[in-house]
């Protein structure tokens, strides 16, 4: 294992394929006014991060500097049991990027998370995942957030086969303060969102929400709710600001051959101020929808349902 507490310009870990996967806690921590270094992991086999382990690139409070990137290349990446990949800026500076290239699979389970955040002043970095299969379940998630002043970065997931989100999973971009929300862009063969899993773009304060863009060659399915029935499987876009602010809602766009919204699932876009409404665009030849599911656009107290 490796523990890094420094302002190194770059940390690189190389591994060769073996019977044992790579298990790594890594931290690159910047406390001076500088650019944090990158964390780079290259593995020909599988990378596993579990049991509350961390791979983190952090710029501390009262520091002026940008966070470095985290880059992982492997055949497969597994995160589980509250493991975290994160780039965080607490002072003044831009967040780092999280870049994952996994030829076979990326899997997040049991509260594992990948997130980029700025808790101060600065723009968020991007999260970009390229793989054949992506799955997240049991409270796992991806997030790109600004808590302060700045624009959130984007989340890109490109899976040539299938993307599956299940059981309280969330992928979201969020602004709490001043700035525009980031986009969520998903490109895949098929997308399945079940068990109350959510795609969210949200702005609380002064700024516009990001867009949700789904391009799934074979089909998109939003199915069901959490076990309690309290939260639906959903794509949700929201601007929740004071009435004198003018942030605009983002758009939700779906390109696919088959679009299913069933068993209480929802597609919801809302702007809770006087700005222009969000849009929901669905480009598909076939739509399956049950009576207890809905697509809606809401502006203030006006509600339009499809």
mmCIF file of C-alpha atoms in Angstrom:
data_model
loop_
_atom_site.group_PDB
_atom_site.id
_atom_site.type_symbol
_atom_site.label_atom_id
_atom_site.label_comp_id
_atom_site.label_asym_id
_atom_site.label_seq_id
_atom_site.Cartn_x
_atom_site.Cartn_y
_atom_site.Cartn_z
ATOM 1 C CA UNK A 1 0.000 0.000 0.000
ATOM 2 C CA UNK A 2 0.987 3.635 -0.452
ATOM 3 C CA UNK A 3 0.218 6.724 1.639
ATOM 4 C CA UNK A 4 1.153 10.057 0.040
ATOM 5 C CA UNK A 5 1.106 13.352 2.003
ATOM 6 C CA UNK A 6 2.913 15.889 -0.162
ATOM 7 C CA UNK A 7 2.742 18.400 -2.951
ATOM 8 C CA UNK A 8 4.310 15.998 -5.453
ATOM 9 C CA UNK A 9 3.810 17.030 -9.041
ATOM 10 C CA UNK A 10 2.845 13.502 -10.055
ATOM 11 C CA UNK A 11 2.400 10.063 -8.528
ATOM 12 C CA UNK A 12 2.422 7.109 -10.909
ATOM 13 C CA UNK A 13 1.655 3.510 -9.928
ATOM 14 C CA UNK A 14 2.264 0.716 -12.439
ATOM 15 C CA UNK A 15 1.073 -2.855 -11.919
ATOM 16 C CA UNK A 16 1.316 -5.998 -13.997
ATOM 17 C CA UNK A 17 -1.408 -8.620 -14.267
ATOM 18 C CA UNK A 18 -1.396 -11.102 -11.382
ATOM 19 C CA UNK A 19 -3.750 -13.276 -9.386
ATOM 20 C CA UNK A 20 -4.057 -10.551 -6.762
ATOM 21 C CA UNK A 21 -5.866 -7.300 -7.594
ATOM 22 C CA UNK A 22 -4.373 -3.935 -6.731
ATOM 23 C CA UNK A 23 -5.634 -2.554 -3.405
ATOM 24 C CA UNK A 24 -4.561 1.039 -2.824
ATOM 25 C CA UNK A 25 -5.155 3.895 -0.360
ATOM 26 C CA UNK A 26 -3.668 7.046 -1.936
ATOM 27 C CA UNK A 27 -3.740 10.692 -0.905
ATOM 28 C CA UNK A 28 -2.082 13.636 -2.614
ATOM 29 C CA UNK A 29 -2.524 16.648 -0.338
ATOM 30 C CA UNK A 30 -1.515 20.237 -1.199
ATOM 31 C CA UNK A 31 -1.105 22.808 1.582
ATOM 32 C CA UNK A 32 0.969 25.441 -0.231
ATOM 33 C CA UNK A 33 0.003 27.940 -2.903
ATOM 34 C CA UNK A 34 0.632 25.663 -5.856
ATOM 35 C CA UNK A 35 -0.812 23.139 -8.290
ATOM 36 C CA UNK A 36 -1.487 19.742 -6.738
ATOM 37 C CA UNK A 37 0.118 16.774 -8.466
ATOM 38 C CA UNK A 38 -1.680 14.062 -10.400
ATOM 39 C CA UNK A 39 -2.397 10.544 -9.180
ATOM 40 C CA UNK A 40 -2.019 8.016 -12.009
ATOM 41 C CA UNK A 41 -2.749 4.289 -11.703
ATOM 42 C CA UNK A 42 -1.993 1.992 -14.653
ATOM 43 C CA UNK A 43 -2.933 -1.675 -14.239
ATOM 44 C CA UNK A 44 -3.148 -4.435 -16.844
ATOM 45 C CA UNK A 45 -5.532 -6.339 -14.553
ATOM 46 C CA UNK A 46 -8.166 -5.349 -12.006
ATOM 47 C CA UNK A 47 -8.091 -2.418 -9.579
ATOM 48 C CA UNK A 48 -10.159 -2.803 -6.405
ATOM 49 C CA UNK A 49 -10.706 -0.071 -3.819
ATOM 50 C CA UNK A 50 -12.747 -1.137 -0.797
ATOM 51 C CA UNK A 51 -13.328 -1.073 2.950
ATOM 52 C CA UNK A 52 -13.468 2.740 3.284
ATOM 53 C CA UNK A 53 -10.220 3.230 1.341
ATOM 54 C CA UNK A 54 -9.551 6.497 -0.493
ATOM 55 C CA UNK A 55 -7.810 7.734 -3.591
ATOM 56 C CA UNK A 56 -7.905 11.489 -3.095
ATOM 57 C CA UNK A 57 -6.355 14.633 -4.542
ATOM 58 C CA UNK A 58 -6.990 17.545 -2.176
ATOM 59 C CA UNK A 59 -6.205 21.256 -1.924
ATOM 60 C CA UNK A 60 -6.540 22.344 1.712
ATOM 61 C CA UNK A 61 -8.406 25.258 3.306
ATOM 62 C CA UNK A 62 -6.732 28.699 3.125
ATOM 63 C CA UNK A 63 -4.752 27.547 0.105
ATOM 64 C CA UNK A 64 -4.528 29.059 -3.365
ATOM 65 C CA UNK A 65 -4.088 26.357 -5.975
ATOM 66 C CA UNK A 66 -5.766 23.899 -8.314
ATOM 67 C CA UNK A 67 -6.385 20.262 -7.466
ATOM 68 C CA UNK A 68 -4.590 17.675 -9.572
ATOM 69 C CA UNK A 69 -6.201 14.892 -11.581
ATOM 70 C CA UNK A 70 -6.850 11.245 -10.749
ATOM 71 C CA UNK A 71 -6.366 8.927 -13.737
ATOM 72 C CA UNK A 72 -6.979 5.189 -13.616
ATOM 73 C CA UNK A 73 -6.401 2.749 -16.465
ATOM 74 C CA UNK A 74 -7.264 -0.933 -15.916
ATOM 75 C CA UNK A 75 -9.157 -3.881 -17.349
ATOM 76 C CA UNK A 76 -11.785 -3.438 -14.594
ATOM 77 C CA UNK A 77 -12.345 -1.107 -11.641
ATOM 78 C CA UNK A 78 -14.331 -2.163 -8.554
ATOM 79 C CA UNK A 79 -15.229 0.236 -5.727
ATOM 80 C CA UNK A 80 -17.175 -1.024 -2.710
ATOM 81 C CA UNK A 81 -17.899 -0.592 1.000
ATOM 82 C CA UNK A 82 -17.717 3.218 1.219
ATOM 83 C CA UNK A 83 -14.567 3.498 -0.906
ATOM 84 C CA UNK A 84 -13.998 6.929 -2.453
ATOM 85 C CA UNK A 85 -12.263 8.460 -5.457
ATOM 86 C CA UNK A 86 -12.272 12.230 -5.059
ATOM 87 C CA UNK A 87 -10.713 15.514 -6.061
ATOM 88 C CA UNK A 88 -11.511 18.327 -3.637
ATOM 89 C CA UNK A 89 -10.563 22.000 -3.399
ATOM 90 C CA UNK A 90 -11.321 23.608 -0.028
ATOM 91 C CA UNK A 91 -9.561 26.922 -0.687
ATOM 92 C CA UNK A 92 -9.392 28.979 -3.872
ATOM 93 C CA UNK A 93 -8.770 27.068 -7.063
ATOM 94 C CA UNK A 94 -10.259 24.738 -9.642
ATOM 95 C CA UNK A 95 -11.125 21.126 -8.957
ATOM 96 C CA UNK A 96 -9.232 18.277 -10.576
ATOM 97 C CA UNK A 97 -10.529 15.815 -13.161
ATOM 98 C CA UNK A 98 -11.348 12.148 -12.562
ATOM 99 C CA UNK A 99 -10.552 10.059 -15.643
ATOM 100 C CA UNK A 100 -11.228 6.309 -15.760
ATOM 101 C CA UNK A 101 -10.453 3.981 -18.669
ATOM 102 C CA UNK A 102 -11.547 0.390 -17.965
ATOM 103 C CA UNK A 103 -11.725 -1.959 -20.930
ATOM 104 C CA UNK A 104 -14.200 -4.406 -19.364
ATOM 105 C CA UNK A 105 -16.121 -3.016 -16.413
ATOM 106 C CA UNK A 106 -16.581 -0.294 -13.803
ATOM 107 C CA UNK A 107 -18.609 -1.295 -10.728
ATOM 108 C CA UNK A 108 -19.638 0.765 -7.665
ATOM 109 C CA UNK A 109 -21.371 -0.949 -4.738
ATOM 110 C CA UNK A 110 -22.363 -0.360 -1.104
ATOM 111 C CA UNK A 111 -21.959 3.435 -0.721
ATOM 112 C CA UNK A 112 -18.856 3.713 -2.910
ATOM 113 C CA UNK A 113 -18.514 7.102 -4.589
ATOM 114 C CA UNK A 114 -16.607 9.028 -7.237
ATOM 115 C CA UNK A 115 -16.805 12.787 -6.803
ATOM 116 C CA UNK A 116 -15.225 16.088 -7.762
ATOM 117 C CA UNK A 117 -16.008 19.092 -5.597
ATOM 118 C CA UNK A 118 -15.018 22.665 -4.843
ATOM 119 C CA UNK A 119 -15.834 23.972 -1.354
ATOM 120 C CA UNK A 120 -14.695 27.536 -1.848
ATOM 121 C CA UNK A 121 -14.085 29.484 -5.048
ATOM 122 C CA UNK A 122 -13.310 27.800 -8.342
ATOM 123 C CA UNK A 123 -14.678 25.680 -11.161
ATOM 124 C CA UNK A 124 -15.214 21.956 -10.790
ATOM 125 C CA UNK A 125 -13.277 19.365 -12.753
ATOM 126 C CA UNK A 126 -14.887 16.768 -15.021
ATOM 127 C CA UNK A 127 -15.617 13.114 -14.314
ATOM 128 C CA UNK A 128 -15.135 10.969 -17.410
ATOM 129 C CA UNK A 129 -15.590 7.179 -17.529
ATOM 130 C CA UNK A 130 -15.000 5.015 -20.615
ATOM 131 C CA UNK A 131 -15.753 1.306 -20.324
ATOM 132 C CA UNK A 132 -17.786 -1.574 -21.769
ATOM 133 C CA UNK A 133 -20.117 -1.989 -18.760
ATOM 134 C CA UNK A 134 -20.933 0.390 -15.894
ATOM 135 C CA UNK A 135 -23.004 -0.484 -12.816
ATOM 136 C CA UNK A 136 -23.762 1.271 -9.516
ATOM 137 C CA UNK A 137 -25.987 -0.051 -6.732
ATOM 138 C CA UNK A 138 -26.747 0.016 -2.998
ATOM 139 C CA UNK A 139 -26.264 3.731 -2.383
ATOM 140 C CA UNK A 140 -23.216 4.179 -4.614
ATOM 141 C CA UNK A 141 -22.906 7.333 -6.701
ATOM 142 C CA UNK A 142 -21.092 9.937 -8.773
ATOM 143 C CA UNK A 143 -21.237 13.662 -8.070
ATOM 144 C CA UNK A 144 -19.768 16.931 -9.279
ATOM 145 C CA UNK A 145 -20.521 19.800 -6.914
ATOM 146 C CA UNK A 146 -19.701 23.407 -6.104
ATOM 147 C CA UNK A 147 -20.382 24.715 -2.579
ATOM 148 C CA UNK A 148 -19.450 28.359 -2.924
ATOM 149 C CA UNK A 149 -18.709 30.239 -6.148
ATOM 150 C CA UNK A 150 -17.920 28.625 -9.484
ATOM 151 C CA UNK A 151 -19.288 26.417 -12.247
ATOM 152 C CA UNK A 152 -19.651 22.690 -11.694
ATOM 153 C CA UNK A 153 -17.856 20.296 -14.005
ATOM 154 C CA UNK A 154 -19.556 17.717 -16.208
ATOM 155 C CA UNK A 155 -20.039 13.963 -15.793
ATOM 156 C CA UNK A 156 -19.501 11.799 -18.884
ATOM 157 C CA UNK A 157 -20.154 8.056 -18.893
ATOM 158 C CA UNK A 158 -19.483 6.154 -22.103
ATOM 159 C CA UNK A 159 -20.223 2.417 -21.910
ATOM 160 C CA UNK A 160 -20.340 0.497 -25.180
ATOM 161 C CA UNK A 161 -22.573 -2.205 -23.709
ATOM 162 C CA UNK A 162 -24.811 -1.438 -20.742
ATOM 163 C CA UNK A 163 -25.243 1.025 -17.874
ATOM 164 C CA UNK A 164 -27.212 -0.082 -14.812
ATOM 165 C CA UNK A 165 -28.159 2.093 -11.813
ATOM 166 C CA UNK A 166 -30.087 0.441 -8.981
ATOM 167 C CA UNK A 167 -31.103 0.739 -5.291
ATOM 168 C CA UNK A 168 -30.705 4.352 -4.152
ATOM 169 C CA UNK A 169 -27.866 5.141 -6.540
ATOM 170 C CA UNK A 170 -27.445 8.770 -7.645
ATOM 171 C CA UNK A 171 -25.463 10.521 -10.361
ATOM 172 C CA UNK A 172 -25.712 14.279 -9.885
ATOM 173 C CA UNK A 173 -24.248 17.723 -10.456
ATOM 174 C CA UNK A 174 -25.059 20.469 -7.980
ATOM 175 C CA UNK A 175 -24.407 24.132 -7.219
ATOM 176 C CA UNK A 176 -25.065 25.576 -3.753
ATOM 177 C CA UNK A 177 -24.068 29.213 -4.087
ATOM 178 C CA UNK A 178 -23.254 31.091 -7.286
ATOM 179 C CA UNK A 179 -22.548 29.318 -10.553
ATOM 180 C CA UNK A 180 -23.954 27.066 -13.242
ATOM 181 C CA UNK A 181 -24.556 23.370 -12.826
ATOM 182 C CA UNK A 182 -22.668 20.775 -14.822
ATOM 183 C CA UNK A 183 -24.114 18.434 -17.433
ATOM 184 C CA UNK A 184 -24.636 14.686 -17.199
ATOM 185 C CA UNK A 185 -23.988 12.970 -20.541
ATOM 186 C CA UNK A 186 -24.562 9.223 -20.918
ATOM 187 C CA UNK A 187 -23.742 7.269 -24.063
ATOM 188 C CA UNK A 188 -24.376 3.527 -24.095
ATOM 189 C CA UNK A 189 -26.112 0.581 -25.716
ATOM 190 C CA UNK A 190 -28.818 0.316 -23.037
ATOM 191 C CA UNK A 191 -29.568 2.258 -19.842
ATOM 192 C CA UNK A 192 -31.491 0.767 -16.903
ATOM 193 C CA UNK A 193 -32.480 2.912 -13.889
ATOM 194 C CA UNK A 194 -34.326 0.958 -11.188
ATOM 195 C CA UNK A 195 -34.997 0.792 -7.452
ATOM 196 C CA UNK A 196 -35.150 4.549 -6.925
ATOM 197 C CA UNK A 197 -31.864 5.345 -8.677
ATOM 198 C CA UNK A 198 -31.593 8.945 -9.886
ATOM 199 C CA UNK A 199 -29.973 11.231 -12.428
ATOM 200 C CA UNK A 200 -30.003 14.767 -10.985
ATOM 201 C CA UNK A 201 -28.876 18.259 -11.940
ATOM 202 C CA UNK A 202 -29.658 20.851 -9.295
ATOM 203 C CA UNK A 203 -28.922 24.517 -8.590
ATOM 204 C CA UNK A 204 -29.689 26.080 -5.214
ATOM 205 C CA UNK A 205 -28.785 29.777 -5.306
ATOM 206 C CA UNK A 206 -27.820 31.979 -8.240
ATOM 207 C CA UNK A 207 -27.225 30.063 -11.457
ATOM 208 C CA UNK A 208 -28.656 27.752 -14.096
ATOM 209 C CA UNK A 209 -28.978 23.989 -13.851
ATOM 210 C CA UNK A 210 -27.053 21.659 -16.110
ATOM 211 C CA UNK A 211 -28.512 19.384 -18.782
ATOM 212 C CA UNK A 212 -29.124 15.642 -18.740
ATOM 213 C CA UNK A 213 -28.386 14.037 -22.109
ATOM 214 C CA UNK A 214 -28.957 10.323 -22.696
ATOM 215 C CA UNK A 215 -27.985 8.590 -25.921
ATOM 216 C CA UNK A 216 -28.766 4.870 -25.681
ATOM 217 C CA UNK A 217 -28.738 2.914 -28.919
ATOM 218 C CA UNK A 218 -31.041 0.044 -27.878
ATOM 219 C CA UNK A 219 -33.222 1.288 -25.033
ATOM 220 C CA UNK A 220 -33.757 3.361 -21.892
ATOM 221 C CA UNK A 221 -35.753 2.087 -18.911
ATOM 222 C CA UNK A 222 -36.855 3.989 -15.785
ATOM 223 C CA UNK A 223 -38.528 1.419 -13.563
ATOM 224 C CA UNK A 224 -40.037 1.512 -10.074
ATOM 225 C CA UNK A 225 -39.210 3.266 -6.802
ATOM 226 C CA UNK A 226 -37.217 2.680 -3.640
ATOM 227 C CA UNK A 227 -38.466 -0.186 -1.488
ATOM 228 C CA UNK A 228 -40.383 2.261 0.701
ATOM 229 C CA UNK A 229 -42.013 3.795 -2.386
ATOM 230 C CA UNK A 230 -40.884 7.255 -1.278
ATOM 231 C CA UNK A 231 -38.457 8.025 -4.116
ATOM 232 C CA UNK A 232 -38.962 7.141 -7.787
ATOM 233 C CA UNK A 233 -36.407 6.045 -10.317
ATOM 234 C CA UNK A 234 -35.958 9.363 -12.074
ATOM 235 C CA UNK A 235 -34.144 11.895 -14.208
ATOM 236 C CA UNK A 236 -34.634 15.177 -12.335
ATOM 237 C CA UNK A 237 -33.600 18.713 -13.256
ATOM 238 C CA UNK A 238 -34.203 21.552 -10.802
ATOM 239 C CA UNK A 239 -33.447 25.233 -10.240
ATOM 240 C CA UNK A 240 -34.471 26.115 -6.686
ATOM 241 C CA UNK A 241 -33.643 29.783 -6.193
ATOM 242 C CA UNK A 242 -35.070 32.888 -4.632
ATOM 243 C CA UNK A 243 -37.633 34.648 -6.795
ATOM 244 C CA UNK A 244 -35.317 37.579 -7.634
ATOM 245 C CA UNK A 245 -32.679 35.263 -9.075
ATOM 246 C CA UNK A 246 -32.814 34.310 -12.741
ATOM 247 C CA UNK A 247 -31.262 30.882 -13.069
ATOM 248 C CA UNK A 248 -32.676 28.804 -15.922
ATOM 249 C CA UNK A 249 -33.584 25.160 -15.776
ATOM 250 C CA UNK A 250 -31.595 22.703 -17.820
ATOM 251 C CA UNK A 251 -32.933 20.299 -20.429
ATOM 252 C CA UNK A 252 -33.488 16.554 -20.299
ATOM 253 C CA UNK A 253 -32.917 14.934 -23.689
ATOM 254 C CA UNK A 254 -33.220 11.231 -24.508
ATOM 255 C CA UNK A 255 -32.217 9.610 -27.814
ATOM 256 C CA UNK A 256 -33.078 5.908 -28.053
ATOM 257 C CA UNK A 257 -35.057 3.257 -29.935
ATOM 258 C CA UNK A 258 -37.184 2.156 -26.949
ATOM 259 C CA UNK A 259 -38.104 4.362 -23.981
ATOM 260 C CA UNK A 260 -39.838 2.804 -20.930
ATOM 261 C CA UNK A 261 -41.160 4.690 -17.855
ATOM 262 C CA UNK A 262 -43.022 2.242 -15.636
ATOM 263 C CA UNK A 263 -44.131 1.404 -12.088
ATOM 264 C CA UNK A 264 -43.934 4.866 -10.542
ATOM 265 C CA UNK A 265 -40.791 6.149 -12.264
ATOM 266 C CA UNK A 266 -40.638 9.824 -13.325
ATOM 267 C CA UNK A 267 -38.899 12.299 -15.620
ATOM 268 C CA UNK A 268 -39.134 15.720 -13.962
ATOM 269 C CA UNK A 269 -37.805 19.191 -14.869
ATOM 270 C CA UNK A 270 -38.696 22.238 -12.793
ATOM 271 C CA UNK A 271 -37.739 25.881 -12.344
ATOM 272 C CA UNK A 272 -38.931 27.367 -9.051
ATOM 273 C CA UNK A 273 -38.550 31.024 -10.017
ATOM 274 C CA UNK A 274 -39.709 33.307 -12.835
ATOM 275 C CA UNK A 275 -37.185 32.077 -15.427
ATOM 276 C CA UNK A 276 -37.800 30.051 -18.565
ATOM 277 C CA UNK A 277 -38.931 26.465 -18.176
ATOM 278 C CA UNK A 278 -36.785 23.426 -18.618
ATOM 279 C CA UNK A 279 -37.477 21.176 -21.603
ATOM 280 C CA UNK A 280 -37.927 17.431 -21.844
ATOM 281 C CA UNK A 281 -37.167 16.069 -25.301
ATOM 282 C CA UNK A 282 -37.652 12.420 -26.204
ATOM 283 C CA UNK A 283 -36.580 11.211 -29.608
ATOM 284 C CA UNK A 284 -37.565 7.552 -29.981
ATOM 285 C CA UNK A 285 -39.888 5.460 -32.134
ATOM 286 C CA UNK A 286 -41.449 3.565 -29.205
ATOM 287 C CA UNK A 287 -42.605 4.683 -25.736
ATOM 288 C CA UNK A 288 -43.880 2.406 -22.977
ATOM 289 C CA UNK A 289 -45.470 4.254 -20.048
ATOM 290 C CA UNK A 290 -47.759 3.122 -17.220
ATOM 291 C CA UNK A 291 -50.436 5.273 -15.608
ATOM 292 C CA UNK A 292 -48.543 5.789 -12.335
ATOM 293 C CA UNK A 293 -45.420 7.089 -14.124
ATOM 294 C CA UNK A 294 -44.969 10.590 -15.512
ATOM 295 C CA UNK A 295 -42.937 13.126 -17.447
ATOM 296 C CA UNK A 296 -43.498 16.671 -16.217
ATOM 297 C CA UNK A 297 -42.215 20.215 -16.656
ATOM 298 C CA UNK A 298 -42.909 22.691 -13.853
ATOM 299 C CA UNK A 299 -42.382 26.463 -13.679
ATOM 300 C CA UNK A 300 -43.349 28.036 -10.362
ATOM 301 C CA UNK A 301 -46.966 26.892 -9.856
ATOM 302 C CA UNK A 302 -47.617 25.915 -13.481
ATOM 303 C CA UNK A 303 -47.384 22.218 -14.281
ATOM 304 C CA UNK A 304 -47.525 20.526 -17.673
ATOM 305 C CA UNK A 305 -47.641 16.763 -17.898
ATOM 306 C CA UNK A 306 -47.002 14.538 -20.914
#
